[in-house]
Short mmCIF file of C-alpha atoms and ligand atoms in Angstrom, two decimals:
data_model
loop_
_atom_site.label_atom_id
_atom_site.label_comp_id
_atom_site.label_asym_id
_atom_site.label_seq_id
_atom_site.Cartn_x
_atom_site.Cartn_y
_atom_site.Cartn_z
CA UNK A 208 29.97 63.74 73.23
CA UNK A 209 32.03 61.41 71.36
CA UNK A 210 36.14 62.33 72.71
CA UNK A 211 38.77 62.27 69.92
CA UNK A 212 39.36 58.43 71.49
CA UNK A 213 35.79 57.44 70.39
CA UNK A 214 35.85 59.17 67.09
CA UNK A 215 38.85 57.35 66.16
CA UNK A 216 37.66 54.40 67.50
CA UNK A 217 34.49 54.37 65.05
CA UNK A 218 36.61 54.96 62.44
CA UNK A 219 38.45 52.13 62.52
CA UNK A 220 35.66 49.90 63.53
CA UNK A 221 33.63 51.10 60.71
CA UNK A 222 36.52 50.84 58.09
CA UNK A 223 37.68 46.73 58.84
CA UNK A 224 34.21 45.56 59.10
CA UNK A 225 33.26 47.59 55.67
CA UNK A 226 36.59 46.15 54.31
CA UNK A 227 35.60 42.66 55.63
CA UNK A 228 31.87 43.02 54.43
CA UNK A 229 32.88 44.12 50.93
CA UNK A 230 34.65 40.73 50.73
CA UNK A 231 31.48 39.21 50.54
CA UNK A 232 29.39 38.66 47.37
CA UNK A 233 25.77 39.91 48.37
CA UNK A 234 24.46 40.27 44.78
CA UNK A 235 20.91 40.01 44.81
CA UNK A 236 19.28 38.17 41.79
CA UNK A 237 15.70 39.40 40.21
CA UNK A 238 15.07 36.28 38.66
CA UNK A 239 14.96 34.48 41.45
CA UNK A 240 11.92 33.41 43.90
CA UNK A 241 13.80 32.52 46.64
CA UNK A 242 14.38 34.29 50.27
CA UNK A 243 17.22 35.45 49.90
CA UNK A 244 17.21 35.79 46.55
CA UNK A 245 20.77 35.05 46.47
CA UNK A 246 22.72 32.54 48.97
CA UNK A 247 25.68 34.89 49.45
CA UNK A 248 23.30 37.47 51.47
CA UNK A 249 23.26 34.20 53.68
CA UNK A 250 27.31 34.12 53.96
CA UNK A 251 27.33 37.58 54.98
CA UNK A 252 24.20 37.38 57.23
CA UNK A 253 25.64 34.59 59.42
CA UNK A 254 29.39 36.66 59.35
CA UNK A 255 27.29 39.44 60.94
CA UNK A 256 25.37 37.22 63.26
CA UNK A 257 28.64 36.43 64.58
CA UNK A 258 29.48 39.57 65.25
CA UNK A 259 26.22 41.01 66.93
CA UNK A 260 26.82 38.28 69.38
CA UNK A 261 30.73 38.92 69.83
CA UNK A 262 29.12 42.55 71.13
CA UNK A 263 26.77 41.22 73.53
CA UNK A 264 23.53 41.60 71.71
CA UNK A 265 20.43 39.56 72.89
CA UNK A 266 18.02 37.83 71.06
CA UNK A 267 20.26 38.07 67.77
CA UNK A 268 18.38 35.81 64.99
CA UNK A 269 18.83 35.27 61.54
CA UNK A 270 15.57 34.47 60.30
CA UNK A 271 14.59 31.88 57.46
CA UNK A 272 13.66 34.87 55.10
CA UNK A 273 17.53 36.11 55.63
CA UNK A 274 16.65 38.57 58.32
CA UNK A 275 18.90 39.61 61.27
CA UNK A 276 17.77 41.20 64.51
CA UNK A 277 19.79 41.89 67.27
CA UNK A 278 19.01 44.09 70.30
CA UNK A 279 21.13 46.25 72.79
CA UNK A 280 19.60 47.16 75.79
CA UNK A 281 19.11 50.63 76.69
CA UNK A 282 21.16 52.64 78.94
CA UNK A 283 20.46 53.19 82.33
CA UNK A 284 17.91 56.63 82.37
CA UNK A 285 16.99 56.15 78.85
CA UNK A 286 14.06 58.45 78.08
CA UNK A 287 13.32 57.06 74.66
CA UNK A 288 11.05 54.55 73.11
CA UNK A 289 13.11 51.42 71.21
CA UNK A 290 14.98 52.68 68.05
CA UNK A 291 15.37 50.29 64.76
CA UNK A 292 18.69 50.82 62.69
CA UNK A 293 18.81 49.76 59.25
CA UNK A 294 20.68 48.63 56.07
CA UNK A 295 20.46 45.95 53.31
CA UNK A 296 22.75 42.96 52.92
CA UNK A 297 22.67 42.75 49.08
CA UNK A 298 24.19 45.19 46.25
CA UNK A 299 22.44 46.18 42.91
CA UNK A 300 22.24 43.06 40.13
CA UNK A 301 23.72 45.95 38.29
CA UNK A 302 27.76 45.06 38.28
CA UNK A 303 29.10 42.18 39.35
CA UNK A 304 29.99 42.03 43.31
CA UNK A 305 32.26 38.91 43.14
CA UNK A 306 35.80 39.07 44.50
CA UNK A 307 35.46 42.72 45.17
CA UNK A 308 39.54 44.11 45.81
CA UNK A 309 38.78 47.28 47.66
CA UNK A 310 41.26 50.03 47.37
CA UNK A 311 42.37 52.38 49.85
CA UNK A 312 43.69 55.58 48.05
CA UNK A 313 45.32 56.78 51.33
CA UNK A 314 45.84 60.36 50.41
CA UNK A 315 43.76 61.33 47.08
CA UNK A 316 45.69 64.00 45.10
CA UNK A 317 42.89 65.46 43.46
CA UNK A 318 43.44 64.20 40.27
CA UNK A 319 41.81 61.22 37.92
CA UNK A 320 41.46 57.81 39.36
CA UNK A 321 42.48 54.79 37.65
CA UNK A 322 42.00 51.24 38.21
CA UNK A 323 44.41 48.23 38.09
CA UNK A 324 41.82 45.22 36.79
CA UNK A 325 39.96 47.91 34.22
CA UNK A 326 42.58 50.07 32.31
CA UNK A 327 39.96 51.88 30.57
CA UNK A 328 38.30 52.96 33.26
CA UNK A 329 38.53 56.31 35.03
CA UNK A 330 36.85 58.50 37.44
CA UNK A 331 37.57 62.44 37.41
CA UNK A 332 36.84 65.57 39.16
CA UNK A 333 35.17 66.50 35.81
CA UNK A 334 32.29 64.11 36.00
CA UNK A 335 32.51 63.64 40.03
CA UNK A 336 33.19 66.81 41.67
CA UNK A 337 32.48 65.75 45.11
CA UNK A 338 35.52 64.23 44.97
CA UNK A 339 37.65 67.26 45.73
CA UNK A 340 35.75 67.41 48.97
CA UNK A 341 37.83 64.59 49.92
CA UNK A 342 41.31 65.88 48.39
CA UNK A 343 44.46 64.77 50.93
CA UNK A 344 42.09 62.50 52.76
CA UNK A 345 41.38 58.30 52.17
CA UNK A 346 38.76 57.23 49.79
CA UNK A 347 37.91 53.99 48.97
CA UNK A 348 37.28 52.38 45.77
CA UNK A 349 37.05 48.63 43.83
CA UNK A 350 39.86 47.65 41.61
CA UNK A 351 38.06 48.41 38.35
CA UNK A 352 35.88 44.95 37.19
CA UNK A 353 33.28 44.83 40.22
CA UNK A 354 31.15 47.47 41.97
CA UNK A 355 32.78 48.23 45.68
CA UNK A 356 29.22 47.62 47.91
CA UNK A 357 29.06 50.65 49.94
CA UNK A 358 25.58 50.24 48.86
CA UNK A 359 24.82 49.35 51.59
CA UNK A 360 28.02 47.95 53.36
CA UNK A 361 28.66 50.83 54.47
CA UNK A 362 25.50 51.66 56.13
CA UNK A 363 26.09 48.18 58.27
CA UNK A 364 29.55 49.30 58.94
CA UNK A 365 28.24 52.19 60.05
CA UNK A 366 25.90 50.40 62.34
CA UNK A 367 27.90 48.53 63.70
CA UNK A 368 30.98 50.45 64.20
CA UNK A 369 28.41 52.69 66.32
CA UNK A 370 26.92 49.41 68.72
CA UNK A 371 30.65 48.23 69.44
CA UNK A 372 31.00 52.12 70.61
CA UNK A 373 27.90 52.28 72.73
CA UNK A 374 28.93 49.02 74.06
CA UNK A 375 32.71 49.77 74.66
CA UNK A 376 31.88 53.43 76.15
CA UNK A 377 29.56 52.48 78.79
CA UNK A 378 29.65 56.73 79.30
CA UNK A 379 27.03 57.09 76.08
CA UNK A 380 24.07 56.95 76.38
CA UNK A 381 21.34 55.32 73.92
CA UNK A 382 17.71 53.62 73.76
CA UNK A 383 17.42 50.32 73.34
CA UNK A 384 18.51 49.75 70.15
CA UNK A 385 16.31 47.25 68.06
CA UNK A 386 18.65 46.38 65.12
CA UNK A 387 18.01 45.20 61.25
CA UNK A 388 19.72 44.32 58.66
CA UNK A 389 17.52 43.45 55.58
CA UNK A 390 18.21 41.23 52.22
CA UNK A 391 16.90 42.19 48.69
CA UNK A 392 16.85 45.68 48.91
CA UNK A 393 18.06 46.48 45.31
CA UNK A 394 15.17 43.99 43.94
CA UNK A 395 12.58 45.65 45.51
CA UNK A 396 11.85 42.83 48.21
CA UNK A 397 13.37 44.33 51.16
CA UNK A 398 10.64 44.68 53.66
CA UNK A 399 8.92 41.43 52.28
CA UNK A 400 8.24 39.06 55.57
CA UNK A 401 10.30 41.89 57.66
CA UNK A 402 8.89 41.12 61.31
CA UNK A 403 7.72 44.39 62.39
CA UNK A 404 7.05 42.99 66.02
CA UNK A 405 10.99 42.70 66.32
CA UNK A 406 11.78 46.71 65.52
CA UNK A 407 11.14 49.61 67.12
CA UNK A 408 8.87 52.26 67.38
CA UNK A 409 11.20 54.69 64.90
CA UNK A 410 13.70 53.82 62.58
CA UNK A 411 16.35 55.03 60.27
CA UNK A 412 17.46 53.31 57.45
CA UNK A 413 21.49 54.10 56.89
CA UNK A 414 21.70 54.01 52.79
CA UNK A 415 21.81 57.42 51.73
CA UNK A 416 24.67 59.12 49.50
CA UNK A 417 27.29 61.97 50.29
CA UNK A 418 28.28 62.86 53.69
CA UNK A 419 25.16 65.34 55.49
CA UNK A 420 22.37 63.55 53.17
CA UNK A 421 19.32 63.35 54.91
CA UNK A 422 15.63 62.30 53.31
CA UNK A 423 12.33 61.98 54.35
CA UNK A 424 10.62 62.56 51.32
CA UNK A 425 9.96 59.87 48.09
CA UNK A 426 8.08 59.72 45.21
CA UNK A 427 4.26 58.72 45.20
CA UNK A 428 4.26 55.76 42.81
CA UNK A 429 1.52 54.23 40.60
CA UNK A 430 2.17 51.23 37.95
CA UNK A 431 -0.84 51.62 35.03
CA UNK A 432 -1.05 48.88 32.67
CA UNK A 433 -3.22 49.92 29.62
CA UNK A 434 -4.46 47.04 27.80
CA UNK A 435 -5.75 47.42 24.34
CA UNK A 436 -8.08 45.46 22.30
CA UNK A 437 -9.01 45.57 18.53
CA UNK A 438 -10.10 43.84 15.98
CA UNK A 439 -7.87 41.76 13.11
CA UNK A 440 -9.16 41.38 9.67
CA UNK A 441 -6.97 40.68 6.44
CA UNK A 442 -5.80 43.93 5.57
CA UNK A 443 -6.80 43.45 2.03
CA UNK A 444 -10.47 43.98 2.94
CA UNK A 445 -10.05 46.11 6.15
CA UNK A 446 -11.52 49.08 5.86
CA UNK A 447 -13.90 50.71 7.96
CA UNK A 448 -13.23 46.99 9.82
CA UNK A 449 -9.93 46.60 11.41
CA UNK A 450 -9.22 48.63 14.86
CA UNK A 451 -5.48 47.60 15.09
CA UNK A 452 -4.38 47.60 18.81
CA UNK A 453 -1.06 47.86 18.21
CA UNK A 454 -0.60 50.75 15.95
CA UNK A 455 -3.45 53.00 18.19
CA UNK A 456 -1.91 52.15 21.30
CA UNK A 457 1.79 53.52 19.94
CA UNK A 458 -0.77 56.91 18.77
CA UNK A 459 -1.83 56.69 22.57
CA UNK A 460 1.52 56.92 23.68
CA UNK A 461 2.40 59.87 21.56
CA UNK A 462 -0.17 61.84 22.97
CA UNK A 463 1.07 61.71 26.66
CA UNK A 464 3.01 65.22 27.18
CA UNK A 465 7.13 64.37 26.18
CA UNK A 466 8.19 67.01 28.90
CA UNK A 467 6.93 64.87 31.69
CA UNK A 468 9.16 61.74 31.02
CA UNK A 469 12.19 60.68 33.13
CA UNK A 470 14.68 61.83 30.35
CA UNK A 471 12.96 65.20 30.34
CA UNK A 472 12.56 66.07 34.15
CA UNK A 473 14.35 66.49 37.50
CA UNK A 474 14.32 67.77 40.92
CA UNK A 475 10.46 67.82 42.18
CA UNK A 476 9.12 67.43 38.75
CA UNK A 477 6.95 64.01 38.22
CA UNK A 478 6.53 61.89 35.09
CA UNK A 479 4.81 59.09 32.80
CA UNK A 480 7.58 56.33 32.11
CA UNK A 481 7.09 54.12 29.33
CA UNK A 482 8.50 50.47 30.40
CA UNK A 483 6.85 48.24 27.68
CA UNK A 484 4.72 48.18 24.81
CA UNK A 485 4.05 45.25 22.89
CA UNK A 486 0.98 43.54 20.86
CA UNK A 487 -0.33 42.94 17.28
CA UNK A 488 -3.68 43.88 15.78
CA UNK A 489 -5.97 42.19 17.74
CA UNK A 490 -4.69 43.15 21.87
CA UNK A 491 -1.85 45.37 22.75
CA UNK A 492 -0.76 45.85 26.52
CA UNK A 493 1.66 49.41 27.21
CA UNK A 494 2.91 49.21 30.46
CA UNK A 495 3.91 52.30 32.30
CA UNK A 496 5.02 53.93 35.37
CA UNK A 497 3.84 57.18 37.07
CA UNK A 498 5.48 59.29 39.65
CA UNK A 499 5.56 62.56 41.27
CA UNK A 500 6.28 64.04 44.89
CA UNK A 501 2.63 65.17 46.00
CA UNK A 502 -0.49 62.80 45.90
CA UNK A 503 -2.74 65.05 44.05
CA UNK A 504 -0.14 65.39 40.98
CA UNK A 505 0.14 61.41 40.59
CA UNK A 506 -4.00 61.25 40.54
CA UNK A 507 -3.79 64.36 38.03
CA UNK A 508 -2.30 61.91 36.09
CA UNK A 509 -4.01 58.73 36.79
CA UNK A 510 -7.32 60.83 35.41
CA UNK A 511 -5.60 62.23 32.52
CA UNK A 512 -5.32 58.53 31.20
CA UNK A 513 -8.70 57.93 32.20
CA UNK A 514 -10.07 60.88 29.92
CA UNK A 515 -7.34 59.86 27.09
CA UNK A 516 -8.95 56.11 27.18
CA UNK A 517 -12.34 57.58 26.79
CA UNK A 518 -11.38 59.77 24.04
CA UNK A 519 -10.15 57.10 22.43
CA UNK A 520 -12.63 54.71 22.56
CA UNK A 521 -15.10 57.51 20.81
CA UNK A 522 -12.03 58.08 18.21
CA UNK A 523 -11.82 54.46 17.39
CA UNK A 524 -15.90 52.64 17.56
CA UNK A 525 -14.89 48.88 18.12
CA UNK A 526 -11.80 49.66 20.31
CA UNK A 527 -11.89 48.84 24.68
CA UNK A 528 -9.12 49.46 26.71
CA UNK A 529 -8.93 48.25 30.06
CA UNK A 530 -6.41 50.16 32.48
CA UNK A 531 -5.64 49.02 35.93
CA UNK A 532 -3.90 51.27 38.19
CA UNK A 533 -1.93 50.08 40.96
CA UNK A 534 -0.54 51.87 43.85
CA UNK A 535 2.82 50.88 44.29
CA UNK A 536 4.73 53.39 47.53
CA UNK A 537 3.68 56.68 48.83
CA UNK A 538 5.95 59.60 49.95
CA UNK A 539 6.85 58.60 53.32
CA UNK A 540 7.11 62.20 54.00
CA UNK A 541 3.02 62.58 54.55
CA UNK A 542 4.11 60.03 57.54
CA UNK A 543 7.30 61.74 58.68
CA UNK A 544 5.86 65.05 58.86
CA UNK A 545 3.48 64.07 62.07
CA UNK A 546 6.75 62.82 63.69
CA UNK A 547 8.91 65.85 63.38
CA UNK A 548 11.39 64.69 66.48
CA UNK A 549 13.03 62.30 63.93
CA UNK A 550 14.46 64.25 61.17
CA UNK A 551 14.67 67.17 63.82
CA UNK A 552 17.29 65.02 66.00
CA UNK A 553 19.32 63.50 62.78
CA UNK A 554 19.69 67.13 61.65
CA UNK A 555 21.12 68.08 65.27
CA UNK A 556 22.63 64.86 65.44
CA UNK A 557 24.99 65.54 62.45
CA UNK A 558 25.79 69.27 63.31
CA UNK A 559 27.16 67.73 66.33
CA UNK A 560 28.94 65.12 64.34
CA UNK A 561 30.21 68.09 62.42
CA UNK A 562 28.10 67.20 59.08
CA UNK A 563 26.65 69.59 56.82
CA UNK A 564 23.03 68.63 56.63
CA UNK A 565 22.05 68.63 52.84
CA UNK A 566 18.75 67.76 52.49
CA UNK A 567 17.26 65.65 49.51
CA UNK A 568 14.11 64.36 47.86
CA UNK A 569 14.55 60.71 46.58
CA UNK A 570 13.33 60.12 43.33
CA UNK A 571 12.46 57.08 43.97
CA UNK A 572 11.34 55.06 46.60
CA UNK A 573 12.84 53.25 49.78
CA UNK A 574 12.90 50.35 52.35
CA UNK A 575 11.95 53.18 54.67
CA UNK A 576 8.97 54.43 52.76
CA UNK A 577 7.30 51.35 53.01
CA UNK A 578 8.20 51.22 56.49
CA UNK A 579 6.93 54.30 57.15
CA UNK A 580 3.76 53.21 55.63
CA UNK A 581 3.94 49.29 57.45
CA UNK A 582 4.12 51.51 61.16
CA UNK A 583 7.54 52.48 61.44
CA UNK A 584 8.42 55.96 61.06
CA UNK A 585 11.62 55.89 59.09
CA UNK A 586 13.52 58.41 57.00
CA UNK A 587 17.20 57.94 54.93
CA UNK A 588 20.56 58.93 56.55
CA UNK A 589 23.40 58.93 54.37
CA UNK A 590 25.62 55.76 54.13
CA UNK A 591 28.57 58.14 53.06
CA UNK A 592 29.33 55.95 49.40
CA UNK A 593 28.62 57.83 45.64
CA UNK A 594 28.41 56.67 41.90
CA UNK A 595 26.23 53.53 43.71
CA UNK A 596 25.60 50.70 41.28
CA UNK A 597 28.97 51.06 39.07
CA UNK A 598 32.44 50.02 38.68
CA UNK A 599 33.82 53.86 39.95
CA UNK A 600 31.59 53.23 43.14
CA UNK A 601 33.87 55.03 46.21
CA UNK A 602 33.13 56.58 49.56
CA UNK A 603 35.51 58.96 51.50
CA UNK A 604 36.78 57.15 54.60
CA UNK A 605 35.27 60.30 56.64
CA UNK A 606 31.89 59.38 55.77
CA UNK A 607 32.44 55.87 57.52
CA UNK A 608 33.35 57.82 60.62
CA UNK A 609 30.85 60.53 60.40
CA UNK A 610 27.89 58.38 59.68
CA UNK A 611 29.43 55.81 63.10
CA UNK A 612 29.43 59.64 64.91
CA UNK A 613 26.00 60.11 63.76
CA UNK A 614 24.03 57.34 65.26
CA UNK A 615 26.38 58.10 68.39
CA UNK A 616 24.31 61.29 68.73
CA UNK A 617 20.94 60.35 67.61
CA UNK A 618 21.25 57.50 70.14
CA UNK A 619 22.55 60.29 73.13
CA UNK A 620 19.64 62.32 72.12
CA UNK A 621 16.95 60.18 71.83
CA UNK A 622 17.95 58.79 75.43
CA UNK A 623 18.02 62.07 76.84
CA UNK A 624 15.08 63.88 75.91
CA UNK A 625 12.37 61.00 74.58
CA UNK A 626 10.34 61.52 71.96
ZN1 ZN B 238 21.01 50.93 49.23
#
């Protein structure tokens, strides 16, 4: 069990390498093709590298793609096969992450937060209530005109806050511990030339939200691109000739069901999303996006477009329309539920930490859902950090701590009883 000593000691571990890591700008870049997509990810890559070989690590590597591995032998007795950690170098294109000022507001009154570089801005109980769970304690923020990069500095804080423990205590025990930290996470690219040979047989990426946050379920995503084609004639002599694309593809939008759009659902409920639509008479292409939690609801829906296109093409004689339907991520949790010991020893390992476990379905997908998928069992622990992707961006400095006393306890119970 983690003593008062070690607690403390992964608290401050976890809080000057975040602050230090922060420091950094990581902001990854869509437009770009290369690996990383940004050269900052690099800065703060080689930083780390530094520091996984400051703890002893072998075979640390920074890879050409901007991947670092690192691995900590296990303890003597270890029952358990080798464990992956995870979190991403980069934060969201979203706000700018250049000369981020991190704040520490040591003892948070419970009233609105205000920022020195953004006078305008302001973050209240009203709109955040989760801040009051942090009242009289340190939180962390930016300074108003940059997002702060918990997302997911605080993850690899977390990380390794908990390795300089395991290495420092020589008392806890752990597997061997098969460490990655991953570029390009908010762009999508995150796994992309990941070298599965160099992680373990389970993994857990740390990049979750509030303190106790623990998921192991996604949404099942397909991309359908509908492309129309009609037929252009001067519209002074069109009838009974023209079939314009554009206008019957807007008609074909209409008819999908408004309730099950992103701006009308929540929770478990799935949707059609509407991305694009462009095109003139002759061709017009409507991209969109489809998602739900269970397999069988996202195929519901791949075959209600299928019937729609046929119904259309009797509607309009003339007209084609050629859909392609791609599978883009599955809900890792049809992988995590035949490997029940994971989830089952990060919910035991926070009640030990003293975490409320609350757990969550991502609406979206992850790094570890396409791990799960690539081989690697993985679900989503929380990194501790809220309002991700903005300017008000904060994380209680509790949730550094408690995520470092986490892994502590996954890593003690994973040696002692094996999979
Ligand atoms: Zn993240």
């Amino acid at each position: 069990m983690p003593t008062p000593e070690i607690a403390q000691f992964l608290r401050e571990e976890a809080l000057s390498r975040f602050l230090r890591y922060v420091a950094v700008d990581t902001r990854s870049d869509e437009e770009s093709s290369e690996h990383p997509s940004t050269p900052g990810q690099l800065n703060l890559a080689r930083l780390v590298e530094r520091e996984l070989k400051e703890l002893g690590l072998r075979d640390v590597e920074l890879s050409a793609g901007g991947f670092l591995y690192g691995v900590l032998p296990a303890s003597d007795g270890s029952k358990s096969p080798p464990l992956t950690f995870l979190a991403h170098f980069d934060t969201s294109p979203s706000e700018s992450g250049a000369g981020v000022t991190p704040i520490i507001r040591e003892n948070y009154d419970g009233g609105p937060i205000r920022f020195p570089k953004n006078p305008e801005l302001v973050l209240t109980p009203e709109e955040e209530p989760d801040l009051l769970l942090f009242k009289g304690e340190p939180l962390i923020t930016a300074s108003g005109d940059t997002l702060l990069g918990a997302d997911d500095k605080a993850g690899m804080a977390e990380i390794m806050a908990a390795l300089a423990a395991l290495v420092r205590f020589p008392g806890l025990t752990h597997p061997e511990l098969r460490i990655a930290f991953t570029p390009d996470e908010e762009i999508g690219r995150g796994t992309d030339g990941i070298d599965l040979a160099r992680l373990g047989k389970y993994g857990y990426t740390m990049d979750g939200g509030l303190i106790g946050e623990l998921e192991d379920e996604c949404f099942n995503a397909h991309k359908a691109v509908l492309l129309f084609k009609g037929r252009n004639i001067h519209p002074g002599y069109a009838k009974n000739k023209m079939i314009n694309a554009a206008a019957i593809a807007a008609r074909f939008i209409a008819t999908l069901p408004e309730a099950e759009s992103p701006e009308h659902t929540e929770k478990r409920e799935g949707f059609f999303h509407l991305t694009e639509l462009k095109g003139d008479e002759n061709e017009a292409k409507a991209t969109m996006i489809i998602r739900d939690f269970e397999a069988p609801e996202n195929a519901r829906r791949v075959e209600l477009l299928r019937r729609l296109i046929a119904a259309f093409e009797i509607r309009y004689p003339g007209l084609e329309i050629r859909p392609a339907f791609t599978e883009q991520y599955r809900n890792m949790n049809e992988v995590l539920s035949q490997h029940p010991a994971l989830v089952e020893k990060a919910r035991r390992a926070m009640a030990a930490a003293g975490v409320q476990e609350i757990r969550k379905a991502i609406r979206g997908g992850t790094d570890g859902a396409r791990l799960c998928f690539m081989g690697m069992p993985t679900p989503n622990v929380f990194a501790g950090g809220l309002r991700f992707h903005s300017k008000t961006e904060w994380i209680p400095v509790r949730a550094l701590q408690k995520a470092g006393e986490t892994i502590v306890h996954l890593c003690r119970l994973w040696a002692e009883e094996g999979e």
